[in-house]
Short mmCIF file of C-alpha atoms in Angstrom, two decimals:
data_model
loop_
_atom_site.label_atom_id
_atom_site.label_comp_id
_atom_site.label_asym_id
_atom_site.label_seq_id
_atom_site.Cartn_x
_atom_site.Cartn_y
_atom_site.Cartn_z
CA MET A 30 10.82 14.29 18.46
CA CYS A 31 9.63 12.81 21.76
CA ALA A 32 11.90 12.25 24.73
CA ASP A 33 11.68 11.71 28.45
CA ASN A 34 13.14 14.51 30.53
CA PRO A 35 16.81 13.52 31.04
CA ASN A 36 16.83 15.02 34.52
CA ASN A 37 14.42 12.45 35.97
CA PRO A 38 13.84 9.42 33.69
CA ASN A 39 13.39 7.31 36.82
CA ILE A 40 12.94 8.68 40.32
CA ARG A 41 15.01 7.12 43.09
CA PRO A 42 12.68 6.50 46.04
CA ASP A 43 13.60 7.48 49.57
CA ASP A 44 13.71 4.91 52.37
CA ILE A 45 10.03 4.59 53.25
CA GLU A 46 8.28 2.95 56.16
CA ALA A 47 4.97 1.23 55.52
CA ASP A 48 2.96 3.94 57.24
CA ASP A 49 4.85 6.91 55.83
CA HIS A 50 2.56 9.61 54.53
CA SER A 51 2.61 13.27 53.67
CA ASP A 52 2.58 16.03 56.27
CA ILE A 53 1.91 19.14 54.22
CA SER A 54 0.33 22.41 55.22
CA SER A 55 -2.00 24.44 53.06
CA ILE A 56 -0.72 27.18 50.77
CA HIS A 57 -3.36 29.82 50.14
CA THR A 58 -3.64 32.36 47.35
CA ALA A 59 -6.41 34.82 46.63
CA SER A 60 -7.94 36.14 43.44
CA THR A 61 -8.93 39.79 43.16
CA ALA A 62 -10.29 39.53 39.63
CA SER A 63 -12.65 42.31 38.58
CA LEU A 64 -13.02 42.91 34.86
CA SER A 65 -16.73 43.23 34.13
CA GLU A 66 -19.75 42.47 36.29
CA SER A 67 -21.85 41.83 33.18
CA ILE A 68 -20.00 38.60 32.40
CA ARG A 69 -20.36 37.14 35.88
CA GLU A 70 -23.29 34.92 34.98
CA TYR A 71 -22.23 31.70 36.66
CA ARG A 72 -23.81 28.37 37.55
CA GLN A 73 -23.77 26.93 41.05
CA ILE A 74 -23.34 23.15 41.08
CA HIS A 75 -22.67 21.14 44.23
CA GLY A 76 -21.41 24.25 45.99
CA ARG A 77 -18.94 25.10 43.20
CA THR A 78 -19.13 27.94 40.65
CA PHE A 79 -18.93 27.29 36.90
CA THR A 80 -19.23 29.35 33.74
CA GLN A 81 -22.46 29.21 31.78
CA ARG A 82 -20.63 27.20 29.11
CA THR A 83 -22.04 23.74 29.81
CA GLU A 84 -19.33 21.99 27.80
CA TYR A 85 -16.59 23.28 30.10
CA TRP A 86 -16.27 21.00 33.12
CA GLY A 87 -13.96 23.02 35.40
CA PRO A 88 -15.06 25.39 38.19
CA ASN A 89 -13.95 29.04 38.23
CA ASP A 90 -14.39 29.87 41.92
CA GLU A 91 -11.76 30.94 44.44
CA ARG A 92 -10.83 27.36 45.27
CA ALA A 93 -10.18 26.70 41.59
CA SER A 94 -8.06 29.86 41.37
CA GLU A 95 -5.97 28.73 44.32
CA SER A 96 -5.44 25.37 42.63
CA LEU A 97 -4.33 27.01 39.37
CA ASP A 98 -1.87 29.28 41.16
CA PHE A 99 -0.46 26.35 43.16
CA ASN A 100 -0.12 24.40 39.92
CA HIS A 101 1.96 27.25 38.50
CA PHE A 102 4.13 27.22 41.63
CA TRP A 103 5.14 23.56 41.47
CA MET A 104 5.48 23.49 37.68
CA THR A 105 7.83 26.47 37.74
CA ASP A 106 9.85 24.72 40.45
CA LEU A 107 9.95 21.53 38.38
CA PHE A 108 11.22 23.51 35.38
CA ASP A 109 13.97 25.19 37.45
CA GLY A 110 12.27 28.57 37.26
CA LYS A 111 11.74 28.51 33.49
CA LEU A 112 8.42 29.82 32.21
CA PHE A 113 8.80 28.08 28.86
CA HIS A 114 11.00 25.58 27.02
CA ALA A 115 10.85 26.88 23.44
CA PRO A 116 14.27 28.22 22.32
CA ILE A 117 13.18 31.83 22.08
CA GLU A 118 16.06 34.27 21.82
CA GLY A 119 15.80 37.60 23.62
CA SER A 120 12.41 39.05 24.48
CA PRO A 121 9.51 38.31 22.14
CA GLN A 122 7.49 41.33 21.06
CA ARG A 123 4.01 39.84 21.56
CA VAL A 124 2.96 36.78 23.57
CA LEU A 125 -0.46 35.11 23.84
CA ASP A 126 -1.45 32.98 26.84
CA MET A 127 -4.38 30.79 25.74
CA GLY A 128 -6.71 29.80 28.56
CA CYS A 129 -4.74 31.93 31.02
CA GLY A 130 -6.87 31.09 34.08
CA THR A 131 -5.84 33.36 36.94
CA GLY A 132 -3.25 34.98 34.68
CA ILE A 133 -0.33 34.04 36.89
CA TRP A 134 1.83 32.82 33.99
CA SER A 135 1.01 35.95 31.96
CA ILE A 136 1.98 38.18 34.88
CA ASP A 137 5.26 36.36 35.51
CA MET A 138 6.05 36.48 31.79
CA ALA A 139 5.36 40.22 31.71
CA ASP A 140 7.44 40.82 34.83
CA THR A 141 10.45 38.93 33.50
CA HIS A 142 10.14 40.37 29.97
CA PRO A 143 9.22 44.06 30.48
CA SER A 144 9.54 44.88 26.77
CA THR A 145 7.09 42.12 25.81
CA GLU A 146 3.35 42.71 25.35
CA VAL A 147 1.59 39.77 27.03
CA THR A 148 -2.09 39.03 26.38
CA GLY A 149 -3.99 36.43 28.41
CA VAL A 150 -7.29 35.03 27.13
CA ASP A 151 -9.84 33.11 29.18
CA LEU A 152 -13.58 32.47 29.45
CA SER A 153 -13.70 33.64 33.08
CA PRO A 154 -12.74 37.04 34.56
CA ILE A 155 -10.73 35.59 37.44
CA GLN A 156 -7.53 37.54 36.80
CA PRO A 157 -6.23 40.24 39.17
CA SER A 158 -6.80 43.88 38.31
CA TRP A 159 -3.32 44.97 39.43
CA VAL A 160 -0.96 43.72 36.72
CA PRO A 161 2.26 44.87 35.01
CA PRO A 162 1.71 47.62 32.43
CA ASN A 163 2.75 45.27 29.62
CA CYS A 164 0.13 42.66 30.55
CA LYS A 165 -3.57 42.64 29.68
CA PHE A 166 -6.43 40.15 29.82
CA VAL A 167 -9.22 39.51 27.34
CA ILE A 168 -12.37 37.55 28.15
CA ASP A 169 -12.98 35.50 25.02
CA ASP A 170 -13.21 31.98 23.63
CA PHE A 171 -10.01 31.00 21.84
CA GLU A 172 -11.94 28.29 19.96
CA GLN A 173 -13.75 31.00 18.00
CA GLU A 174 -12.19 32.91 15.10
CA TRP A 175 -9.31 35.07 16.34
CA THR A 176 -9.54 38.81 15.74
CA TRP A 177 -5.83 39.63 15.88
CA PRO A 178 -3.91 40.28 12.67
CA ASP A 179 -2.18 37.39 10.94
CA ASN A 180 1.44 36.75 11.98
CA HIS A 181 0.87 38.75 15.17
CA PHE A 182 2.42 36.74 18.01
CA ASP A 183 6.03 35.75 18.50
CA PHE A 184 5.03 33.13 21.06
CA ILE A 185 1.75 31.37 21.85
CA PHE A 186 1.53 29.48 25.13
CA GLY A 187 -1.11 27.18 26.60
CA ARG A 188 -1.24 25.06 29.74
CA ASN A 189 -3.74 22.68 31.35
CA LEU A 190 -6.02 22.72 28.31
CA GLU A 191 -6.79 19.02 28.01
CA ALA A 192 -10.49 18.43 27.34
CA CYS A 193 -10.85 22.09 26.31
CA PHE A 194 -10.78 21.69 22.51
CA ALA A 195 -13.81 20.66 20.47
CA ASP A 196 -11.64 20.82 17.34
CA LEU A 197 -7.96 20.74 18.25
CA PRO A 198 -6.67 20.75 14.63
CA SER A 199 -8.77 23.83 13.84
CA THR A 200 -7.48 25.71 16.89
CA MET A 201 -3.88 24.83 16.05
CA LYS A 202 -4.43 26.11 12.50
CA GLU A 203 -5.81 29.35 13.92
CA ALA A 204 -2.77 29.62 16.21
CA PHE A 205 -0.44 28.97 13.27
CA LYS A 206 -2.14 31.69 11.23
CA HIS A 207 -1.48 34.23 13.99
CA THR A 208 2.08 33.13 14.82
CA LYS A 209 4.84 35.20 13.26
CA PRO A 210 7.17 33.33 10.92
CA GLY A 211 9.99 32.06 13.13
CA GLY A 212 7.75 32.24 16.21
CA TYR A 213 6.86 29.37 18.53
CA ILE A 214 3.90 27.66 20.11
CA GLU A 215 4.17 25.68 23.35
CA MET A 216 1.63 23.55 25.21
CA VAL A 217 2.09 22.06 28.69
CA GLU A 218 -0.30 19.27 29.69
CA THR A 219 -0.60 16.73 32.51
CA ASP A 220 -1.92 13.21 32.08
CA SER A 221 -5.22 12.37 33.72
CA ARG A 222 -3.97 8.98 34.95
CA CYS A 223 -1.56 8.21 37.78
CA TRP A 224 0.80 5.23 37.72
CA SER A 225 2.91 3.32 40.21
CA GLN A 226 6.66 3.25 39.69
CA ALA A 227 6.98 0.39 42.20
CA LYS A 228 4.61 -2.19 40.72
CA GLU A 229 1.98 -2.96 38.12
CA LEU A 230 -1.43 -1.99 39.41
CA PRO A 231 -4.51 -4.23 39.13
CA GLU A 232 -7.20 -3.27 36.64
CA ASP A 233 -9.60 -2.34 39.43
CA HIS A 234 -7.18 0.09 41.11
CA ILE A 235 -8.59 3.54 41.82
CA TYR A 236 -6.17 5.19 39.38
CA THR A 237 -7.60 3.09 36.54
CA ARG A 238 -11.24 3.38 37.64
CA TRP A 239 -10.94 7.17 37.92
CA HIS A 240 -9.42 7.44 34.47
CA ASP A 241 -11.96 5.09 32.90
CA ALA A 242 -14.83 7.15 34.31
CA ALA A 243 -13.54 10.72 33.84
CA ILE A 244 -12.09 10.52 30.32
CA PRO A 245 -15.21 9.10 28.61
CA ALA A 246 -17.26 11.73 30.46
CA ALA A 247 -15.04 14.50 29.08
CA ASN A 248 -15.16 12.95 25.61
CA SER A 249 -18.96 12.91 25.70
CA LEU A 250 -18.93 16.69 26.11
CA GLY A 251 -17.29 16.90 22.69
CA LYS A 252 -13.90 17.96 24.06
CA PRO A 253 -11.65 14.89 24.26
CA GLY A 254 -8.84 14.55 26.77
CA GLU A 255 -5.41 12.94 26.54
CA ASN A 256 -4.44 14.82 23.38
CA ALA A 257 -0.82 15.10 24.50
CA ALA A 258 -0.52 11.51 25.73
CA ARG A 259 -2.06 10.04 22.56
CA GLY A 260 0.04 12.15 20.20
CA LYS A 261 -2.97 14.11 18.94
CA LEU A 262 -1.43 17.42 19.99
CA ASP A 263 1.75 16.66 18.04
CA GLU A 264 -0.29 15.71 14.99
CA ALA A 265 -2.41 18.87 15.15
CA MET A 266 0.63 21.14 15.42
CA LEU A 267 2.39 19.47 12.49
CA GLU A 268 -0.75 19.42 10.34
CA ALA A 269 -1.19 23.15 11.01
CA GLY A 270 2.26 23.78 9.53
CA TYR A 271 4.57 24.00 12.53
CA VAL A 272 8.00 22.38 12.24
CA ASP A 273 10.88 21.32 14.51
CA LEU A 274 8.45 19.85 17.03
CA VAL A 275 9.86 18.72 20.38
CA HIS A 276 7.85 16.63 22.86
CA LEU A 277 9.33 16.35 26.35
CA LYS A 278 7.95 14.11 29.09
CA TYR A 279 8.50 14.77 32.79
CA LYS A 280 7.82 12.09 35.38
CA VAL A 281 6.11 13.96 38.22
CA PRO A 282 5.99 12.29 41.67
CA VAL A 283 2.81 12.48 43.73
CA GLY A 284 3.96 12.62 47.35
CA GLY A 285 7.32 13.05 49.01
CA TRP A 286 8.61 9.55 48.30
CA GLY A 287 11.58 10.55 46.14
CA ALA A 288 15.12 10.59 47.53
CA ASP A 289 16.09 13.72 45.60
CA PRO A 290 15.33 16.79 47.79
CA LYS A 291 13.91 18.80 44.89
CA LEU A 292 11.60 16.03 43.70
CA ARG A 293 10.55 15.26 47.25
CA ARG A 294 9.60 18.93 47.72
CA ILE A 295 7.73 18.97 44.42
CA GLY A 296 6.04 15.68 45.25
CA HIS A 297 4.66 17.13 48.49
CA CYS A 298 3.29 20.12 46.58
CA VAL A 299 1.81 17.96 43.82
CA GLN A 300 0.11 15.74 46.38
CA GLN A 301 -1.50 18.72 48.08
CA TRP A 302 -2.49 20.20 44.71
CA ALA A 303 -4.03 16.90 43.58
CA GLU A 304 -5.88 16.23 46.83
CA GLU A 305 -7.27 19.74 47.16
CA GLY A 306 -8.10 20.03 43.46
CA MET A 307 -9.66 16.60 43.09
CA GLU A 308 -13.22 17.83 43.48
CA GLY A 309 -12.69 20.53 40.87
CA PHE A 310 -11.22 18.01 38.44
CA GLY A 311 -13.88 15.36 38.80
CA LEU A 312 -17.12 16.31 40.51
CA TYR A 313 -18.99 17.73 37.51
CA LEU A 314 -17.72 15.07 35.10
CA LEU A 315 -18.37 12.11 37.38
CA LYS A 316 -21.79 13.17 38.67
CA GLU A 317 -23.42 15.24 35.94
CA ILE A 318 -21.96 13.36 32.96
CA ALA A 319 -20.92 9.88 34.14
CA GLY A 320 -23.98 9.60 36.37
CA LEU A 321 -22.28 8.46 39.58
CA SER A 322 -23.92 9.31 42.88
CA TYR A 323 -22.39 11.92 45.17
CA ALA A 324 -21.66 9.18 47.72
CA GLU A 325 -19.88 7.03 45.10
CA ILE A 326 -17.75 9.99 44.06
CA GLN A 327 -16.76 10.77 47.63
CA VAL A 328 -15.65 7.15 48.06
CA MET A 329 -13.52 7.48 44.92
CA PHE A 330 -11.97 10.69 46.27
CA ALA A 331 -11.14 8.94 49.55
CA GLU A 332 -9.57 5.99 47.71
CA HIS A 333 -7.53 8.37 45.59
CA ARG A 334 -6.20 10.21 48.63
CA ALA A 335 -5.29 6.92 50.30
CA ALA A 336 -3.35 5.85 47.19
CA TYR A 337 -1.49 9.17 47.04
CA ARG A 338 -0.51 8.77 50.70
CA ASP A 339 0.76 5.22 50.24
CA TYR A 340 4.34 6.11 49.41
CA LYS A 341 5.17 2.44 48.78
CA LEU A 342 3.25 2.82 45.51
CA GLN A 343 5.61 5.59 44.34
CA SER A 344 2.75 7.28 42.49
CA PHE A 345 3.51 9.55 39.55
CA PHE A 346 2.00 10.98 36.38
CA TRP A 347 3.48 12.20 33.13
CA LEU A 348 3.66 15.87 32.24
CA HIS A 349 4.05 16.78 28.56
CA VAL A 350 5.76 19.85 27.12
CA VAL A 351 5.26 20.19 23.36
CA TYR A 352 6.66 23.08 21.36
CA ALA A 353 7.16 23.80 17.68
CA ARG A 354 8.16 26.61 15.33
CA LYS A 355 6.41 28.36 12.46
CA PRO A 356 8.74 28.32 9.45
CA GLU A 357 10.19 31.52 8.11
CA SER A 358 8.66 32.69 4.85
CA SER A 359 11.81 31.69 2.99
CA GLU A 360 11.56 28.14 4.39
CA GLU A 361 7.95 27.81 3.25
CA THR A 362 8.98 28.92 -0.24
CA GLU A 363 11.82 26.41 -0.34
CA THR A 364 9.60 23.50 0.71
CA ALA A 365 6.63 24.40 -1.50
CA PRO A 366 6.06 21.92 -4.36
CA ALA A 367 7.13 23.05 -7.80
CA PRO A 368 4.29 24.05 -10.14
CA THR A 369 3.28 21.48 -12.73
CA ASP A 370 2.38 22.10 -16.33
#
């Protein structure tokens, strides 16, 4: 099942003058992560810090942490304060946050569900040390074989994991194996391409050129992007054995061009998040993989910012929420094929 979010299938633009642009101030967060000094073996590239895993393109420095926390802020606002969409009743016993980043979702989940044991997993130790007693972080690679018991988690959550899976079907099968019967998995992903709600953009527009450079670069690392947009995430979940899949699409404005006060507020936040996080999203991919010069990349960044600030374009991107359920044991028995003689 795939459906646009009924709350904003089309965004009504505000009255905009030709030179209208955003006026947004910075929102700063800080990371106090300190788990183990022995795993702080990072690479320095173009002034940004990365893990030693060469196939992972994203930085893990303080600027990246701020971007992740700001992303959590505007997404939670967009979802009216909800941390998840899956129809989970009561408080789940055990929750896994795959690729938890700064751990901000894990911490909020633990705070709002004090009887739930929340485990966040990430490659980088960038999580805070002061966390709720029912929250813990593990530095590990969720693409490797999981060490938890089978049927262990009531809910598995992942966000912003596009271009992070070398073998998405295999990871979804591993997740299914460790989901309790009746439990849920949910993935939240943003598209890598922006669109204009106001008009069709030419093929040489910066939104298209950025996409056509960054996505092949990510694919060449062996971890393809656009799994949610192309339906690959849905396919992997269903092939793993999950059922009752729901795929929601949110139209997310970039900039405060919407007439609705909530969407205008979110649009301002998204614009700041996109502009400040642009280097983290694209610098490694575009220079080290796509082979563009630093000067060419800076020109692309400037063009992107100019497009965001042109509110006449009514820029937006799609955000995908995909969740599904692991059948109860009785359901699996009922649907199993009858033995043949």
